[in-house]
Amino acid sequence: MTLNEKEQTGLKPFIIANPIYDTVFKRLMENLKIVKFFISTILGQQVTAVDVLPQEFTHKKKNDDKACDATKKEDKTAPYSIYRVDFMATILTKEGEYRKVLIEVQKSLGTIDVHRFRKYLGEQYSKRETVIIDKVNRELTLPITTIYILGSKLAEIKCSCLKVGRTYTDMLTDKTVAVKDDFIEKLTHDSYVIQVGRITDIRYTTRLEKLISIFEQSYFVEAGSEAVKEYRYQPAPDDEEIILIAETLHEMGVDPEERRRIENEAEYIRTIDDTYGFQIREQAKALEESKKALEEKEQENAKLREKIAEMEHLLRNKQVE
């Protein structure tokens, strides 16, 4: 039974797999219609063509505990768990502009790995991409846009969907410059951040709200598993892309083998968090305490400098007398 039929018969919410996990999100990114809808909805602009390439890695569970390339032949004697999948998509916008879109998912409950993000971003800035223009393959340096899907919450940012945009401003007149330049576009970029832990109170009225409802996390616990949840939004017949996403996630959510793979990934993440999470959090706490102590010391030094300045002022006045 399709979701359209479920909606028409008034059936209760249905099970879907949790897309925050790499195993599941990778399945979504294998469908070009879903990718086009996902990117165009996040960016708020129409995408006419897309070519997506997953940068996939696995973690080898052996004593050496080393990462290996997922494209190599799998050793059936040792279990592997996908722990990171980055996606790079080349898109063509309605305006005829080619762009490189980087999509990064971090499920980890610990500290966000900024160093990895910066390293990956630097690698992509240095690469040229092949695009077809007038039926001819051309290597171009493309402008970059980044989309980050975070399992962790940014402490000071309370919204679930954040756009970090750029404007050109004339510094002398403080006026916005309307035109764009290729040099600037290829050396700077816009970013979009989705905090899945802050997706609440969804109204389901816009394309963006319907899309992020897929990532909303609160019902996963109620479904009895981090791998699946009860999806409460009933897509309307004209929500074609949402129906396609929900059906794909539903297929994974009810497939025992797929659920096993998702649960394995969840267990791997929990193990990593148990092993390193406490240490990371303690280091972050110690760093924050050191920062606070330095600020207090600087305040004390500032007061001392003020006192010294006052004494010097009094001394100069006395010498004048």
mmCIF file with all atom_site columns, N, CA, C and O in Angstrom, residues 14 16-20 28 37-38 41-42 149 160-161 194-220 229-236 239 241-243 245-246 249:
data_model
loop_
_atom_site.group_PDB
_atom_site.id
_atom_site.type_symbol
_atom_site.label_atom_id
_atom_site.label_alt_id
_atom_site.label_comp_id
_atom_site.label_asym_id
_atom_site.label_entity_id
_atom_site.label_seq_id
_atom_site.pdbx_PDB_ins_code
_atom_site.Cartn_x
_atom_site.Cartn_y
_atom_site.Cartn_z
_atom_site.occupancy
_atom_site.B_iso_or_equiv
_atom_site.pdbx_formal_charge
_atom_site.auth_seq_id
_atom_site.auth_comp_id
_atom_site.auth_asym_id
_atom_site.auth_atom_id
_atom_site.pdbx_PDB_model_num
ATOM 1   N N  . PHE A 1 14  ? 2.848  6.221  10.067 1.00 0.00 ? 14  PHE A N  1
ATOM 2   C CA . PHE A 1 14  ? 3.573  5.046  9.599  1.00 0.00 ? 14  PHE A CA 1
ATOM 3   C C  . PHE A 1 14  ? 5.045  5.129  9.992  1.00 0.00 ? 14  PHE A C  1
ATOM 4   O O  . PHE A 1 14  ? 5.557  6.187  10.340 1.00 0.00 ? 14  PHE A O  1
ATOM 5   N N  . ILE A 1 16  ? 9.047  5.161  9.566  1.00 0.00 ? 16  ILE A N  1
ATOM 6   C CA . ILE A 1 16  ? 10.098 5.517  8.614  1.00 0.00 ? 16  ILE A CA 1
ATOM 7   C C  . ILE A 1 16  ? 11.450 5.366  9.291  1.00 0.00 ? 16  ILE A C  1
ATOM 8   O O  . ILE A 1 16  ? 11.559 5.448  10.518 1.00 0.00 ? 16  ILE A O  1
ATOM 9   N N  . ALA A 1 17  ? 12.485 5.126  8.496  1.00 0.00 ? 17  ALA A N  1
ATOM 10  C CA . ALA A 1 17  ? 13.850 5.044  9.010  1.00 0.00 ? 17  ALA A CA 1
ATOM 11  C C  . ALA A 1 17  ? 14.363 6.442  9.318  1.00 0.00 ? 17  ALA A C  1
ATOM 12  O O  . ALA A 1 17  ? 13.916 7.435  8.729  1.00 0.00 ? 17  ALA A O  1
ATOM 13  N N  . ASN A 1 18  ? 15.297 6.537  10.233 1.00 0.00 ? 18  ASN A N  1
ATOM 14  C CA . ASN A 1 18  ? 15.846 7.811  10.683 1.00 0.00 ? 18  ASN A CA 1
ATOM 15  C C  . ASN A 1 18  ? 16.887 8.327  9.689  1.00 0.00 ? 18  ASN A C  1
ATOM 16  O O  . ASN A 1 18  ? 17.979 7.767  9.587  1.00 0.00 ? 18  ASN A O  1
ATOM 17  N N  . PRO A 1 19  ? 16.607 9.426  8.965  1.00 0.00 ? 19  PRO A N  1
ATOM 18  C CA . PRO A 1 19  ? 17.520 9.885  7.919  1.00 0.00 ? 19  PRO A CA 1
ATOM 19  C C  . PRO A 1 19  ? 18.782 10.559 8.430  1.00 0.00 ? 19  PRO A C  1
ATOM 20  O O  . PRO A 1 19  ? 19.665 10.895 7.639  1.00 0.00 ? 19  PRO A O  1
ATOM 21  N N  . ILE A 1 20  ? 18.901 10.766 9.747  1.00 0.00 ? 20  ILE A N  1
ATOM 22  C CA . ILE A 1 20  ? 20.106 11.391 10.269 1.00 0.00 ? 20  ILE A CA 1
ATOM 23  C C  . ILE A 1 20  ? 21.291 10.435 10.201 1.00 0.00 ? 20  ILE A C  1
ATOM 24  O O  . ILE A 1 20  ? 22.450 10.847 10.250 1.00 0.00 ? 20  ILE A O  1
ATOM 25  N N  . LEU A 1 28  ? 18.704 8.091  0.407  1.00 0.00 ? 28  LEU A N  1
ATOM 26  C CA . LEU A 1 28  ? 17.968 9.225  -0.140 1.00 0.00 ? 28  LEU A CA 1
ATOM 27  C C  . LEU A 1 28  ? 18.761 9.922  -1.241 1.00 0.00 ? 28  LEU A C  1
ATOM 28  O O  . LEU A 1 28  ? 18.214 10.309 -2.280 1.00 0.00 ? 28  LEU A O  1
ATOM 29  N N  . PHE A 1 37  ? 15.118 17.950 -5.136 1.00 0.00 ? 37  PHE A N  1
ATOM 30  C CA . PHE A 1 37  ? 14.133 18.569 -4.247 1.00 0.00 ? 37  PHE A CA 1
ATOM 31  C C  . PHE A 1 37  ? 14.794 19.046 -2.961 1.00 0.00 ? 37  PHE A C  1
ATOM 32  O O  . PHE A 1 37  ? 14.538 20.160 -2.486 1.00 0.00 ? 37  PHE A O  1
ATOM 33  N N  . PHE A 1 38  ? 15.662 18.223 -2.389 1.00 0.00 ? 38  PHE A N  1
ATOM 34  C CA . PHE A 1 38  ? 16.340 18.552 -1.136 1.00 0.00 ? 38  PHE A CA 1
ATOM 35  C C  . PHE A 1 38  ? 17.174 19.819 -1.291 1.00 0.00 ? 38  PHE A C  1
ATOM 36  O O  . PHE A 1 38  ? 17.047 20.766 -0.506 1.00 0.00 ? 38  PHE A O  1
ATOM 37  N N  . THR A 1 41  ? 15.087 23.028 -2.182 1.00 0.00 ? 41  THR A N  1
ATOM 38  C CA . THR A 1 41  ? 14.289 23.495 -1.048 1.00 0.00 ? 41  THR A CA 1
ATOM 39  C C  . THR A 1 41  ? 15.155 24.200 -0.018 1.00 0.00 ? 41  THR A C  1
ATOM 40  O O  . THR A 1 41  ? 14.780 25.254 0.513  1.00 0.00 ? 41  THR A O  1
ATOM 41  N N  . ILE A 1 42  ? 16.322 23.639 0.286  1.00 0.00 ? 42  ILE A N  1
ATOM 42  C CA . ILE A 1 42  ? 17.222 24.262 1.254  1.00 0.00 ? 42  ILE A CA 1
ATOM 43  C C  . ILE A 1 42  ? 17.759 25.586 0.719  1.00 0.00 ? 42  ILE A C  1
ATOM 44  O O  . ILE A 1 42  ? 17.762 26.604 1.418  1.00 0.00 ? 42  ILE A O  1
ATOM 45  N N  . ILE A 1 149 ? 24.052 19.207 8.240  1.00 0.00 ? 149 ILE A N  1
ATOM 46  C CA . ILE A 1 149 ? 22.943 18.618 8.994  1.00 0.00 ? 149 ILE A CA 1
ATOM 47  C C  . ILE A 1 149 ? 23.531 18.082 10.290 1.00 0.00 ? 149 ILE A C  1
ATOM 48  O O  . ILE A 1 149 ? 24.304 17.119 10.277 1.00 0.00 ? 149 ILE A O  1
ATOM 49  N N  . SER A 1 160 ? 16.066 26.098 13.968 1.00 0.00 ? 160 SER A N  1
ATOM 50  C CA . SER A 1 160 ? 16.364 24.777 13.393 1.00 0.00 ? 160 SER A CA 1
ATOM 51  C C  . SER A 1 160 ? 17.016 24.875 12.017 1.00 0.00 ? 160 SER A C  1
ATOM 52  O O  . SER A 1 160 ? 17.805 24.015 11.645 1.00 0.00 ? 160 SER A O  1
ATOM 53  N N  . CYS A 1 161 ? 16.688 25.920 11.255 1.00 0.00 ? 161 CYS A N  1
ATOM 54  C CA . CYS A 1 161 ? 17.243 26.102 9.911  1.00 0.00 ? 161 CYS A CA 1
ATOM 55  C C  . CYS A 1 161 ? 17.870 27.481 9.817  1.00 0.00 ? 161 CYS A C  1
ATOM 56  O O  . CYS A 1 161 ? 17.180 28.486 10.002 1.00 0.00 ? 161 CYS A O  1
ATOM 57  N N  . ILE A 1 194 ? 21.219 22.892 9.399  1.00 0.00 ? 194 ILE A N  1
ATOM 58  C CA . ILE A 1 194 ? 19.988 22.313 9.931  1.00 0.00 ? 194 ILE A CA 1
ATOM 59  C C  . ILE A 1 194 ? 20.317 21.620 11.247 1.00 0.00 ? 194 ILE A C  1
ATOM 60  O O  . ILE A 1 194 ? 21.157 20.711 11.279 1.00 0.00 ? 194 ILE A O  1
ATOM 61  N N  . GLN A 1 195 ? 19.698 22.066 12.322 1.00 0.00 ? 195 GLN A N  1
ATOM 62  C CA . GLN A 1 195 ? 19.875 21.427 13.624 1.00 0.00 ? 195 GLN A CA 1
ATOM 63  C C  . GLN A 1 195 ? 18.672 20.528 13.885 1.00 0.00 ? 195 GLN A C  1
ATOM 64  O O  . GLN A 1 195 ? 17.598 21.020 14.251 1.00 0.00 ? 195 GLN A O  1
ATOM 65  N N  . VAL A 1 196 ? 18.857 19.241 13.708 1.00 0.00 ? 196 VAL A N  1
ATOM 66  C CA . VAL A 1 196 ? 17.705 18.339 13.807 1.00 0.00 ? 196 VAL A CA 1
ATOM 67  C C  . VAL A 1 196 ? 17.131 18.313 15.218 1.00 0.00 ? 196 VAL A C  1
ATOM 68  O O  . VAL A 1 196 ? 15.934 18.075 15.407 1.00 0.00 ? 196 VAL A O  1
ATOM 69  N N  . GLY A 1 197 ? 17.971 18.579 16.213 1.00 0.00 ? 197 GLY A N  1
ATOM 70  C CA . GLY A 1 197 ? 17.485 18.578 17.590 1.00 0.00 ? 197 GLY A CA 1
ATOM 71  C C  . GLY A 1 197 ? 16.596 19.759 17.919 1.00 0.00 ? 197 GLY A C  1
ATOM 72  O O  . GLY A 1 197 ? 15.946 19.782 18.971 1.00 0.00 ? 197 GLY A O  1
ATOM 73  N N  . ARG A 1 198 ? 16.559 20.759 17.037 1.00 0.00 ? 198 ARG A N  1
ATOM 74  C CA . ARG A 1 198 ? 15.738 21.946 17.274 1.00 0.00 ? 198 ARG A CA 1
ATOM 75  C C  . ARG A 1 198 ? 14.528 22.012 16.339 1.00 0.00 ? 198 ARG A C  1
ATOM 76  O O  . ARG A 1 198 ? 13.867 23.046 16.259 1.00 0.00 ? 198 ARG A O  1
ATOM 77  N N  . ILE A 1 199 ? 14.257 20.920 15.633 1.00 0.00 ? 199 ILE A N  1
ATOM 78  C CA . ILE A 1 199 ? 13.096 20.896 14.746 1.00 0.00 ? 199 ILE A CA 1
ATOM 79  C C  . ILE A 1 199 ? 11.863 20.554 15.579 1.00 0.00 ? 199 ILE A C  1
ATOM 80  O O  . ILE A 1 199 ? 11.614 19.400 15.925 1.00 0.00 ? 199 ILE A O  1
ATOM 81  N N  . THR A 1 200 ? 11.090 21.570 15.936 1.00 0.00 ? 200 THR A N  1
ATOM 82  C CA . THR A 1 200 ? 9.886  21.397 16.755 1.00 0.00 ? 200 THR A CA 1
ATOM 83  C C  . THR A 1 200 ? 8.792  22.326 16.241 1.00 0.00 ? 200 THR A C  1
ATOM 84  O O  . THR A 1 200 ? 9.052  23.257 15.478 1.00 0.00 ? 200 THR A O  1
ATOM 85  N N  . ASP A 1 201 ? 7.572  22.064 16.662 1.00 0.00 ? 201 ASP A N  1
ATOM 86  C CA . ASP A 1 201 ? 6.425  22.925 16.336 1.00 0.00 ? 201 ASP A CA 1
ATOM 87  C C  . ASP A 1 201 ? 6.307  23.171 14.833 1.00 0.00 ? 201 ASP A C  1
ATOM 88  O O  . ASP A 1 201 ? 6.165  24.304 14.375 1.00 0.00 ? 201 ASP A O  1
ATOM 89  N N  . ILE A 1 202 ? 6.372  22.091 14.059 1.00 0.00 ? 202 ILE A N  1
ATOM 90  C CA . ILE A 1 202 ? 6.302  22.209 12.608 1.00 0.00 ? 202 ILE A CA 1
ATOM 91  C C  . ILE A 1 202 ? 4.859  22.445 12.172 1.00 0.00 ? 202 ILE A C  1
ATOM 92  O O  . ILE A 1 202 ? 3.939  21.757 12.617 1.00 0.00 ? 202 ILE A O  1
ATOM 93  N N  . ARG A 1 203 ? 4.674  23.399 11.258 1.00 0.00 ? 203 ARG A N  1
ATOM 94  C CA . ARG A 1 203 ? 3.319  23.730 10.792 1.00 0.00 ? 203 ARG A CA 1
ATOM 95  C C  . ARG A 1 203 ? 2.960  22.995 9.501  1.00 0.00 ? 203 ARG A C  1
ATOM 96  O O  . ARG A 1 203 ? 1.810  22.945 9.107  1.00 0.00 ? 203 ARG A O  1
ATOM 97  N N  . TYR A 1 204 ? 3.944  22.449 8.810  1.00 0.00 ? 204 TYR A N  1
ATOM 98  C CA . TYR A 1 204 ? 3.729  21.686 7.581  1.00 0.00 ? 204 TYR A CA 1
ATOM 99  C C  . TYR A 1 204 ? 3.060  22.510 6.473  1.00 0.00 ? 204 TYR A C  1
ATOM 100 O O  . TYR A 1 204 ? 2.266  21.990 5.695  1.00 0.00 ? 204 TYR A O  1
ATOM 101 N N  . THR A 1 205 ? 3.391  23.793 6.412  1.00 0.00 ? 205 THR A N  1
ATOM 102 C CA . THR A 1 205 ? 2.760  24.638 5.399  1.00 0.00 ? 205 THR A CA 1
ATOM 103 C C  . THR A 1 205 ? 3.683  24.936 4.224  1.00 0.00 ? 205 THR A C  1
ATOM 104 O O  . THR A 1 205 ? 3.200  25.135 3.105  1.00 0.00 ? 205 THR A O  1
ATOM 105 N N  . THR A 1 206 ? 4.984  24.991 4.432  1.00 0.00 ? 206 THR A N  1
ATOM 106 C CA . THR A 1 206 ? 5.927  25.298 3.367  1.00 0.00 ? 206 THR A CA 1
ATOM 107 C C  . THR A 1 206 ? 6.698  24.047 2.953  1.00 0.00 ? 206 THR A C  1
ATOM 108 O O  . THR A 1 206 ? 6.718  23.039 3.683  1.00 0.00 ? 206 THR A O  1
ATOM 109 N N  . ARG A 1 207 ? 7.325  24.123 1.793  1.00 0.00 ? 207 ARG A N  1
ATOM 110 C CA . ARG A 1 207 ? 8.156  23.004 1.330  1.00 0.00 ? 207 ARG A CA 1
ATOM 111 C C  . ARG A 1 207 ? 9.273  22.708 2.340  1.00 0.00 ? 207 ARG A C  1
ATOM 112 O O  . ARG A 1 207 ? 9.571  21.538 2.619  1.00 0.00 ? 207 ARG A O  1
ATOM 113 N N  . LEU A 1 208 ? 9.870  23.747 2.888  1.00 0.00 ? 208 LEU A N  1
ATOM 114 C CA . LEU A 1 208 ? 10.956 23.562 3.839  1.00 0.00 ? 208 LEU A CA 1
ATOM 115 C C  . LEU A 1 208 ? 10.472 22.877 5.105  1.00 0.00 ? 208 LEU A C  1
ATOM 116 O O  . LEU A 1 208 ? 11.126 21.962 5.618  1.00 0.00 ? 208 LEU A O  1
ATOM 117 N N  . GLU A 1 209 ? 9.325  23.304 5.640  1.00 0.00 ? 209 GLU A N  1
ATOM 118 C CA . GLU A 1 209 ? 8.791  22.677 6.850  1.00 0.00 ? 209 GLU A CA 1
ATOM 119 C C  . GLU A 1 209 ? 8.467  21.209 6.618  1.00 0.00 ? 209 GLU A C  1
ATOM 120 O O  . GLU A 1 209 ? 8.722  20.361 7.482  1.00 0.00 ? 209 GLU A O  1
ATOM 121 N N  . LYS A 1 210 ? 7.917  20.891 5.464  1.00 0.00 ? 210 LYS A N  1
ATOM 122 C CA . LYS A 1 210 ? 7.589  19.498 5.159  1.00 0.00 ? 210 LYS A CA 1
ATOM 123 C C  . LYS A 1 210 ? 8.860  18.667 5.015  1.00 0.00 ? 210 LYS A C  1
ATOM 124 O O  . LYS A 1 210 ? 8.907  17.505 5.439  1.00 0.00 ? 210 LYS A O  1
ATOM 125 N N  . LEU A 1 211 ? 9.894  19.270 4.423  1.00 0.00 ? 211 LEU A N  1
ATOM 126 C CA . LEU A 1 211 ? 11.157 18.549 4.255  1.00 0.00 ? 211 LEU A CA 1
ATOM 127 C C  . LEU A 1 211 ? 11.815 18.253 5.599  1.00 0.00 ? 211 LEU A C  1
ATOM 128 O O  . LEU A 1 211 ? 12.209 17.115 5.874  1.00 0.00 ? 211 LEU A O  1
ATOM 129 N N  . ILE A 1 212 ? 11.934 19.263 6.458  1.00 0.00 ? 212 ILE A N  1
ATOM 130 C CA . ILE A 1 212 ? 12.628 19.037 7.731  1.00 0.00 ? 212 ILE A CA 1
ATOM 131 C C  . ILE A 1 212 ? 11.814 18.180 8.685  1.00 0.00 ? 212 ILE A C  1
ATOM 132 O O  . ILE A 1 212 ? 12.367 17.639 9.657  1.00 0.00 ? 212 ILE A O  1
ATOM 133 N N  . SER A 1 213 ? 10.512 18.025 8.424  1.00 0.00 ? 213 SER A N  1
ATOM 134 C CA . SER A 1 213 ? 9.710  17.146 9.279  1.00 0.00 ? 213 SER A CA 1
ATOM 135 C C  . SER A 1 213 ? 10.217 15.708 9.206  1.00 0.00 ? 213 SER A C  1
ATOM 136 O O  . SER A 1 213 ? 10.031 14.925 10.142 1.00 0.00 ? 213 SER A O  1
ATOM 137 N N  . ILE A 1 214 ? 10.878 15.385 8.110  1.00 0.00 ? 214 ILE A N  1
ATOM 138 C CA . ILE A 1 214 ? 11.465 14.045 7.961  1.00 0.00 ? 214 ILE A CA 1
ATOM 139 C C  . ILE A 1 214 ? 12.549 13.821 9.012  1.00 0.00 ? 214 ILE A C  1
ATOM 140 O O  . ILE A 1 214 ? 12.727 12.710 9.520  1.00 0.00 ? 214 ILE A O  1
ATOM 141 N N  . PHE A 1 215 ? 13.275 14.898 9.368  1.00 0.00 ? 215 PHE A N  1
ATOM 142 C CA . PHE A 1 215 ? 14.411 14.779 10.294 1.00 0.00 ? 215 PHE A CA 1
ATOM 143 C C  . PHE A 1 215 ? 14.013 14.938 11.758 1.00 0.00 ? 215 PHE A C  1
ATOM 144 O O  . PHE A 1 215 ? 14.832 14.677 12.637 1.00 0.00 ? 215 PHE A O  1
ATOM 145 N N  . GLU A 1 216 ? 12.796 15.413 12.023 1.00 0.00 ? 216 GLU A N  1
ATOM 146 C CA . GLU A 1 216 ? 12.359 15.659 13.403 1.00 0.00 ? 216 GLU A CA 1
ATOM 147 C C  . GLU A 1 216 ? 12.531 14.381 14.235 1.00 0.00 ? 216 GLU A C  1
ATOM 148 O O  . GLU A 1 216 ? 12.115 13.300 13.836 1.00 0.00 ? 216 GLU A O  1
ATOM 149 N N  . GLN A 1 217 ? 13.165 14.523 15.439 1.00 0.00 ? 217 GLN A N  1
ATOM 150 C CA . GLN A 1 217 ? 13.663 13.360 16.161 1.00 0.00 ? 217 GLN A CA 1
ATOM 151 C C  . GLN A 1 217 ? 12.803 12.852 17.312 1.00 0.00 ? 217 GLN A C  1
ATOM 152 O O  . GLN A 1 217 ? 12.991 11.725 17.766 1.00 0.00 ? 217 GLN A O  1
ATOM 153 N N  . SER A 1 218 ? 11.860 13.615 17.808 1.00 0.00 ? 218 SER A N  1
ATOM 154 C CA . SER A 1 218 ? 11.224 13.270 19.077 1.00 0.00 ? 218 SER A CA 1
ATOM 155 C C  . SER A 1 218 ? 10.471 11.952 19.049 1.00 0.00 ? 218 SER A C  1
ATOM 156 O O  . SER A 1 218 ? 10.373 11.271 20.063 1.00 0.00 ? 218 SER A O  1
ATOM 157 N N  . TYR A 1 219 ? 9.919  11.552 17.914 1.00 0.00 ? 219 TYR A N  1
ATOM 158 C CA . TYR A 1 219 ? 9.109  10.335 17.865 1.00 0.00 ? 219 TYR A CA 1
ATOM 159 C C  . TYR A 1 219 ? 9.918  9.061  17.687 1.00 0.00 ? 219 TYR A C  1
ATOM 160 O O  . TYR A 1 219 ? 9.367  7.970  17.702 1.00 0.00 ? 219 TYR A O  1
ATOM 161 N N  . PHE A 1 220 ? 11.226 9.184  17.504 1.00 0.00 ? 220 PHE A N  1
ATOM 162 C CA . PHE A 1 220 ? 12.023 7.975  17.335 1.00 0.00 ? 220 PHE A CA 1
ATOM 163 C C  . PHE A 1 220 ? 12.045 7.158  18.623 1.00 0.00 ? 220 PHE A C  1
ATOM 164 O O  . PHE A 1 220 ? 11.980 5.939  18.597 1.00 0.00 ? 220 PHE A O  1
ATOM 165 N N  . LYS A 1 229 ? 10.998 5.751  13.352 1.00 0.00 ? 229 LYS A N  1
ATOM 166 C CA . LYS A 1 229 ? 10.044 6.546  14.114 1.00 0.00 ? 229 LYS A CA 1
ATOM 167 C C  . LYS A 1 229 ? 8.686  6.476  13.452 1.00 0.00 ? 229 LYS A C  1
ATOM 168 O O  . LYS A 1 229 ? 8.535  6.029  12.311 1.00 0.00 ? 229 LYS A O  1
ATOM 169 N N  . GLU A 1 230 ? 7.672  6.952  14.171 1.00 0.00 ? 230 GLU A N  1
ATOM 170 C CA . GLU A 1 230 ? 6.346  7.102  13.600 1.00 0.00 ? 230 GLU A CA 1
ATOM 171 C C  . GLU A 1 230 ? 6.272  8.481  12.957 1.00 0.00 ? 230 GLU A C  1
ATOM 172 O O  . GLU A 1 230 ? 6.427  9.501  13.627 1.00 0.00 ? 230 GLU A O  1
ATOM 173 N N  . TYR A 1 231 ? 6.073  8.506  11.660 1.00 0.00 ? 231 TYR A N  1
ATOM 174 C CA . TYR A 1 231 ? 5.997  9.765  10.926 1.00 0.00 ? 231 TYR A CA 1
ATOM 175 C C  . TYR A 1 231 ? 4.563  10.279 11.006 1.00 0.00 ? 231 TYR A C  1
ATOM 176 O O  . TYR A 1 231 ? 3.645  9.652  10.487 1.00 0.00 ? 231 TYR A O  1
ATOM 177 N N  . ARG A 1 232 ? 4.384  11.439 11.641 1.00 0.00 ? 232 ARG A N  1
ATOM 178 C CA . ARG A 1 232 ? 3.052  11.933 11.955 1.00 0.00 ? 232 ARG A CA 1
ATOM 179 C C  . ARG A 1 232 ? 2.412  12.740 10.821 1.00 0.00 ? 232 ARG A C  1
ATOM 180 O O  . ARG A 1 232 ? 1.208  12.890 10.781 1.00 0.00 ? 232 ARG A O  1
ATOM 181 N N  . TYR A 1 233 ? 3.247  13.305 9.931  1.00 0.00 ? 233 TYR A N  1
ATOM 182 C CA . TYR A 1 233 ? 2.682  14.123 8.852  1.00 0.00 ? 233 TYR A CA 1
ATOM 183 C C  . TYR A 1 233 ? 2.166  13.220 7.733  1.00 0.00 ? 233 TYR A C  1
ATOM 184 O O  . TYR A 1 233 ? 2.889  12.362 7.233  1.00 0.00 ? 233 TYR A O  1
ATOM 185 N N  . GLN A 1 234 ? 0.917  13.417 7.354  1.00 0.00 ? 234 GLN A N  1
ATOM 186 C CA . GLN A 1 234 ? 0.333  12.641 6.270  1.00 0.00 ? 234 GLN A CA 1
ATOM 187 C C  . GLN A 1 234 ? 0.456  13.438 4.966  1.00 0.00 ? 234 GLN A C  1
ATOM 188 O O  . GLN A 1 234 ? -0.251 14.432 4.783  1.00 0.00 ? 234 GLN A O  1
ATOM 189 N N  . PRO A 1 235 ? 1.375  13.061 4.062  1.00 0.00 ? 235 PRO A N  1
ATOM 190 C CA . PRO A 1 235 ? 1.561  13.830 2.830  1.00 0.00 ? 235 PRO A CA 1
ATOM 191 C C  . PRO A 1 235 ? 0.286  13.893 1.995  1.00 0.00 ? 235 PRO A C  1
ATOM 192 O O  . PRO A 1 235 ? -0.429 12.905 1.856  1.00 0.00 ? 235 PRO A O  1
ATOM 193 N N  . ALA A 1 236 ? 0.017  15.068 1.439  1.00 0.00 ? 236 ALA A N  1
ATOM 194 C CA . ALA A 1 236 ? -1.102 15.238 0.519  1.00 0.00 ? 236 ALA A CA 1
ATOM 195 C C  . ALA A 1 236 ? -0.694 14.721 -0.859 1.00 0.00 ? 236 ALA A C  1
ATOM 196 O O  . ALA A 1 236 ? 0.495  14.591 -1.151 1.00 0.00 ? 236 ALA A O  1
ATOM 197 N N  . ASP A 1 239 ? 2.081  16.460 -2.647 1.00 0.00 ? 239 ASP A N  1
ATOM 198 C CA . ASP A 1 239 ? 3.419  16.443 -2.044 1.00 0.00 ? 239 ASP A CA 1
ATOM 199 C C  . ASP A 1 239 ? 4.242  15.295 -2.642 1.00 0.00 ? 239 ASP A C  1
ATOM 200 O O  . ASP A 1 239 ? 4.665  14.378 -1.933 1.00 0.00 ? 239 ASP A O  1
ATOM 201 N N  . GLU A 1 241 ? 7.296  14.880 -3.866 1.00 0.00 ? 241 GLU A N  1
ATOM 202 C CA . GLU A 1 241 ? 8.652  14.615 -3.384 1.00 0.00 ? 241 GLU A CA 1
ATOM 203 C C  . GLU A 1 241 ? 8.647  14.112 -1.946 1.00 0.00 ? 241 GLU A C  1
ATOM 204 O O  . GLU A 1 241 ? 9.413  13.204 -1.596 1.00 0.00 ? 241 GLU A O  1
ATOM 205 N N  . ILE A 1 242 ? 7.779  14.697 -1.104 1.00 0.00 ? 242 ILE A N  1
ATOM 206 C CA . ILE A 1 242 ? 7.694  14.237 0.278  1.00 0.00 ? 242 ILE A CA 1
ATOM 207 C C  . ILE A 1 242 ? 7.209  12.790 0.326  1.00 0.00 ? 242 ILE A C  1
ATOM 208 O O  . ILE A 1 242 ? 7.711  11.976 1.116  1.00 0.00 ? 242 ILE A O  1
ATOM 209 N N  . ILE A 1 243 ? 6.246  12.454 -0.510 1.00 0.00 ? 243 ILE A N  1
ATOM 210 C CA . ILE A 1 243 ? 5.754  11.072 -0.584 1.00 0.00 ? 243 ILE A CA 1
ATOM 211 C C  . ILE A 1 243 ? 6.888  10.138 -0.992 1.00 0.00 ? 243 ILE A C  1
ATOM 212 O O  . ILE A 1 243 ? 7.055  9.056  -0.414 1.00 0.00 ? 243 ILE A O  1
ATOM 213 N N  . ILE A 1 245 ? 10.148 10.584 -0.600 1.00 0.00 ? 245 ILE A N  1
ATOM 214 C CA . ILE A 1 245 ? 11.082 10.472 0.522  1.00 0.00 ? 245 ILE A CA 1
ATOM 215 C C  . ILE A 1 245 ? 10.513 9.557  1.598  1.00 0.00 ? 245 ILE A C  1
ATOM 216 O O  . ILE A 1 245 ? 11.197 8.644  2.105  1.00 0.00 ? 245 ILE A O  1
ATOM 217 N N  . ALA A 1 246 ? 9.250  9.787  1.967  1.00 0.00 ? 246 ALA A N  1
ATOM 218 C CA . ALA A 1 246 ? 8.626  8.999  3.028  1.00 0.00 ? 246 ALA A CA 1
ATOM 219 C C  . ALA A 1 246 ? 8.523  7.525  2.649  1.00 0.00 ? 246 ALA A C  1
ATOM 220 O O  . ALA A 1 246 ? 8.739  6.635  3.481  1.00 0.00 ? 246 ALA A O  1
ATOM 221 N N  . LEU A 1 249 ? 11.985 5.966  2.975  1.00 0.00 ? 249 LEU A N  1
ATOM 222 C CA . LEU A 1 249 ? 12.320 5.750  4.384  1.00 0.00 ? 249 LEU A CA 1
ATOM 223 C C  . LEU A 1 249 ? 11.453 4.666  5.000  1.00 0.00 ? 249 LEU A C  1
ATOM 224 O O  . LEU A 1 249 ? 11.915 3.916  5.886  1.00 0.00 ? 249 LEU A O  1
#
